[in-house]
Amino acid sequence: MIETAAHLLTTLRARNPRVHCITNFAAMNLTANMLLAIGATPSLTYAADEVYDFTMRADALLINLGTLDEARKTAIPLAISTGKPWVLDPVFVHRSDVRLNFAKQFMPHILRGNADELAVLKPTSGVIVQTGAIDHVRDGARSINIHNGHPLMAKVTAMGCAGTAIMAAALAVEKDAFVAACCALIWLGIAGEMVKATAPGSFQPAYLDALYLLDEATIRQKARIS
Amino acid sequence: MIETAAHLLTTLRARNPRVHCITNFAAMNLTANMLLAIGATPSLTYAADEVYDFTMRADALLINLGTLDEARKTAIPLAISTGKPWVLDPVFVHRSDVRLNFAKQFMPHILRGNADELAVLKPTSGVIVQTGAIDHVRDGARSINIHNGHPLMAKVTAMGCAGTAIMAAALAVEKDAFVAACCALIWLGIAGEMVKATAPGSFQPAYLDALYLLDEATIRQKARIS
Amino acid sequence: MIETAAHLLTTLRARNPRVHCITNFAAMNLTANMLLAIGATPSLTYAADEVYDFTMRADALLINLGTLDEARKTAIPLAISTGKPWVLDPVFVHRSDVRLNFAKQFMPHILRGNADELAVLKPTSGVIVQTGAIDHVRDGARSINIHNGHPLMAKVTAMGCAGTAIMAAALAVEKDAFVAACCALIWLGIAGEMVKATAPGSFQPAYLDALYLLDEATIRQKARIS
């Protein structure tokens, strides 16, 4: 997997895939910047009459359930109906039954949540990613733990949301969703370890720098999986 | 008050209160990051069918009237109806009669505005905070001036908005709204003074670092009130 | 033009014009921060019942078509109807026919797009700005190329959107829209060259610093036009 993660980053940068993101307001800017830094091109609209066109011209789709208003509830099924490979981030789904019921109707290629979110969703199919101090990725047949990362990533808002968009970028260039999820998590975790900052304000710009400067040699040297 | 401000910061970090924020689009990201930096957990939705659930599971509420669209006008009374302690930031209320009339119907525990905003609102009850080069806090019986701060805070967008969210975080752990407002302003002003930057771009991440690194000793050493 | 660009910056800072911006969600924060850094005051609402009042109290208007939802479609004609000088940024207009048809009904004082966007709009009047490695500005009679800039500006999301807001700030203090567009592009490009960063995360805060610290002497020394 480590060698694949190294090669896939080069592939992603060569292909510059388009990732359409329906995400929450607090995450939009960081999500777009992380996609640009890794080598993808973001778009972000969720207007009902243009979201289908934008998603059709994209290579992968991110759906994030933060700030889930009526306009997003209308746009999300339209975007999914394009048939593009897609990743779901069910933010705070344990804090509102409305959000939980909305989330349960979908079958994403990759579902990324924390322990609280996955506990209420009880997913049984597709690739399941549980992020935390150690990230776990599993599908019906395979399972991997990724040990890379930095504690300050949890102190920057929308870092997890934007990281899920990086999984969508990986999925745009790697059809095996299990492999795409693992590679993205390896990139995200190592970028965190490359940052020297000791507080969250300076951590965020330095993290974008690290994603932009990440290379195959660093991935081979620093990846820790089990 | 200075000793209280020092202790309350430690209390806040120990309790990690949840603050639900209905705020404007430009402020969402910085508001969430400042809450994380001080030791609170933010949530931001204003969707009509989930804002009550989110606010009920929070410890305090921030209402900011920037970008006041129909969805926010629907959500704000629902959030307030939870009875949670709350702070109002009536952004630019002097630039639109619609916004002014909307603002006048509410009685927040803390009202935070600049001189222009408070002039048109003419508040007569609750805790009134007027921010500026010197911050003034008053209720019917008490009055304090806080002299801490940095001129570049006025050159970073949403710094005042996000600062009002920090008052809501303080209010989550201190029932006396006058004390909560004073403590938050002391933290915010001292964090500004800890920053070495000379221009607004580098000021913002350094300010988040300062909020995160702020400690009791620094508060005791630097607080200036009258 | 170089001497004019130097003087106009000083004029802008002395007058501190208000710029009302209807822009996309990912651009709001950076747009407001770049306007503050150059010396203008931003406002951002697009609520139907207050956008006219806000725009009437502003000195210029920016319209950006990113994340073009129903609320923005309602607000944009209301804001334009104030008669304030205005700039249009038709973001991604080539990716959605709905957006393209909406854009075609307007005649801005300055239209700013990239080659793809201008190709589908086929503008024939007003001031046309095509940004890229070299920026081109033309109206019926005049034409200028601006060679300043930094490649990392394309790796920071919303940098072009926020740059168009700076054109609106220039238009607030210079009636000749061709001159205003050229001056803004000179400022924006030189600020990019002032930044020492080698990756996009640290580039963005450093760019805001550069805009804030930009002065007449630097403009005279670094401007490159043809």
PDB file of C-alpha atoms in Angstrom, chain B residues 25-27 30 65-70 73 91-92 94-99 152 154-158 198-205, chain C residues 16 18 25 28-30 32-33 36-37 39-47 49-50 53-54 57 72 204-206 208-210 212-213:
ATOM      1  CA  PHE B  25     -20.611  33.382   6.159  1.00  0.00           C
ATOM      2  CA  ALA B  26     -17.362  35.356   6.355  1.00  0.00           C
ATOM      3  CA  ALA B  27     -17.013  34.624  10.086  1.00  0.00           C
ATOM      4  CA  LEU B  30     -12.497  31.972  12.070  1.00  0.00           C
ATOM      5  CA  LEU B  65     -26.736  39.197  12.368  1.00  0.00           C
ATOM      6  CA  GLY B  66     -24.299  39.377   9.436  1.00  0.00           C
ATOM      7  CA  THR B  67     -25.580  38.065   6.077  1.00  0.00           C
ATOM      8  CA  LEU B  68     -29.062  37.912   7.631  1.00  0.00           C
ATOM      9  CA  ASP B  69     -31.062  35.878   5.120  1.00  0.00           C
ATOM     10  CA  GLU B  70     -34.495  34.253   5.475  1.00  0.00           C
ATOM     11  CA  LYS B  73     -34.326  34.760  10.410  1.00  0.00           C
ATOM     12  CA  VAL B  91     -23.396  43.452  12.886  1.00  0.00           C
ATOM     13  CA  PHE B  92     -24.027  46.516  10.667  1.00  0.00           C
ATOM     14  CA  HIS B  94     -27.210  50.690  11.368  1.00  0.00           C
ATOM     15  CA  ARG B  95     -26.989  49.955   7.637  1.00  0.00           C
ATOM     16  CA  SER B  96     -30.419  48.356   7.128  1.00  0.00           C
ATOM     17  CA  ASP B  97     -33.770  49.066   8.785  1.00  0.00           C
ATOM     18  CA  VAL B  98     -34.850  45.468   8.204  1.00  0.00           C
ATOM     19  CA  ARG B  99     -31.919  44.230  10.226  1.00  0.00           C
ATOM     20  CA  LEU B 152      -4.406  45.035  13.736  1.00  0.00           C
ATOM     21  CA  ALA B 154      -9.549  45.754  13.332  1.00  0.00           C
ATOM     22  CA  LYS B 155      -7.843  44.859  10.047  1.00  0.00           C
ATOM     23  CA  VAL B 156      -8.772  41.144  10.137  1.00  0.00           C
ATOM     24  CA  THR B 157     -12.294  40.410   8.977  1.00  0.00           C
ATOM     25  CA  ALA B 158     -14.640  38.729  11.452  1.00  0.00           C
ATOM     26  CA  THR B 198       3.069  43.828  11.855  1.00  0.00           C
ATOM     27  CA  ALA B 199       0.510  43.156   9.093  1.00  0.00           C
ATOM     28  CA  PRO B 200      -2.940  41.524   9.094  1.00  0.00           C
ATOM     29  CA  GLY B 201      -2.235  38.403   7.019  1.00  0.00           C
ATOM     30  CA  SER B 202       0.312  36.966   9.403  1.00  0.00           C
ATOM     31  CA  PHE B 203      -1.547  38.452  12.367  1.00  0.00           C
ATOM     32  CA  GLN B 204      -4.531  36.092  12.031  1.00  0.00           C
ATOM     33  CA  PRO B 205      -2.762  32.701  12.364  1.00  0.00           C
TER      34      PRO B 205
ATOM     35  CA  ASN C  16     -11.500  54.158   2.704  1.00  0.00           C
ATOM     36  CA  ARG C  18     -17.081  50.847   1.047  1.00  0.00           C
ATOM     37  CA  PHE C  25     -18.996  31.199  -0.124  1.00  0.00           C
ATOM     38  CA  MET C  28     -16.070  35.697   1.258  1.00  0.00           C
ATOM     39  CA  ASN C  29     -13.420  35.653   3.958  1.00  0.00           C
ATOM     40  CA  LEU C  30     -10.413  36.281   1.692  1.00  0.00           C
ATOM     41  CA  ALA C  32     -13.103  40.848   2.974  1.00  0.00           C
ATOM     42  CA  ASN C  33      -9.525  40.491   4.210  1.00  0.00           C
ATOM     43  CA  LEU C  36      -9.350  45.568   4.489  1.00  0.00           C
ATOM     44  CA  ALA C  37      -5.667  45.100   3.626  1.00  0.00           C
ATOM     45  CA  GLY C  39      -7.703  50.108   2.688  1.00  0.00           C
ATOM     46  CA  ALA C  40     -11.403  49.559   1.844  1.00  0.00           C
ATOM     47  CA  THR C  41     -14.356  48.436   3.995  1.00  0.00           C
ATOM     48  CA  PRO C  42     -16.249  45.319   2.862  1.00  0.00           C
ATOM     49  CA  SER C  43     -19.856  44.219   3.307  1.00  0.00           C
ATOM     50  CA  LEU C  44     -21.180  40.883   2.070  1.00  0.00           C
ATOM     51  CA  THR C  45     -24.908  40.329   2.558  1.00  0.00           C
ATOM     52  CA  TYR C  46     -27.090  39.047  -0.264  1.00  0.00           C
ATOM     53  CA  ALA C  47     -30.375  38.844   1.649  1.00  0.00           C
ATOM     54  CA  ASP C  49     -34.531  42.661   1.828  1.00  0.00           C
ATOM     55  CA  GLU C  50     -31.263  44.334   2.813  1.00  0.00           C
ATOM     56  CA  ASP C  53     -29.760  49.297   1.424  1.00  0.00           C
ATOM     57  CA  PHE C  54     -26.227  47.961   1.836  1.00  0.00           C
ATOM     58  CA  ARG C  57     -24.496  52.926   1.246  1.00  0.00           C
ATOM     59  CA  ARG C  72     -28.001  35.419  -5.189  1.00  0.00           C
ATOM     60  CA  GLN C 204      -1.882  33.505   1.466  1.00  0.00           C
ATOM     61  CA  PRO C 205      -1.196  35.281   4.779  1.00  0.00           C
ATOM     62  CA  ALA C 206       2.022  36.707   3.336  1.00  0.00           C
ATOM     63  CA  LEU C 208      -2.357  39.871   2.658  1.00  0.00           C
ATOM     64  CA  ASP C 209       0.648  41.346   4.443  1.00  0.00           C
ATOM     65  CA  ALA C 210       2.071  42.484   1.093  1.00  0.00           C
ATOM     66  CA  TYR C 212      -1.257  45.969   3.404  1.00  0.00           C
ATOM     67  CA  LEU C 213       2.393  47.055   3.180  1.00  0.00           C
TER      68      LEU C 213
END
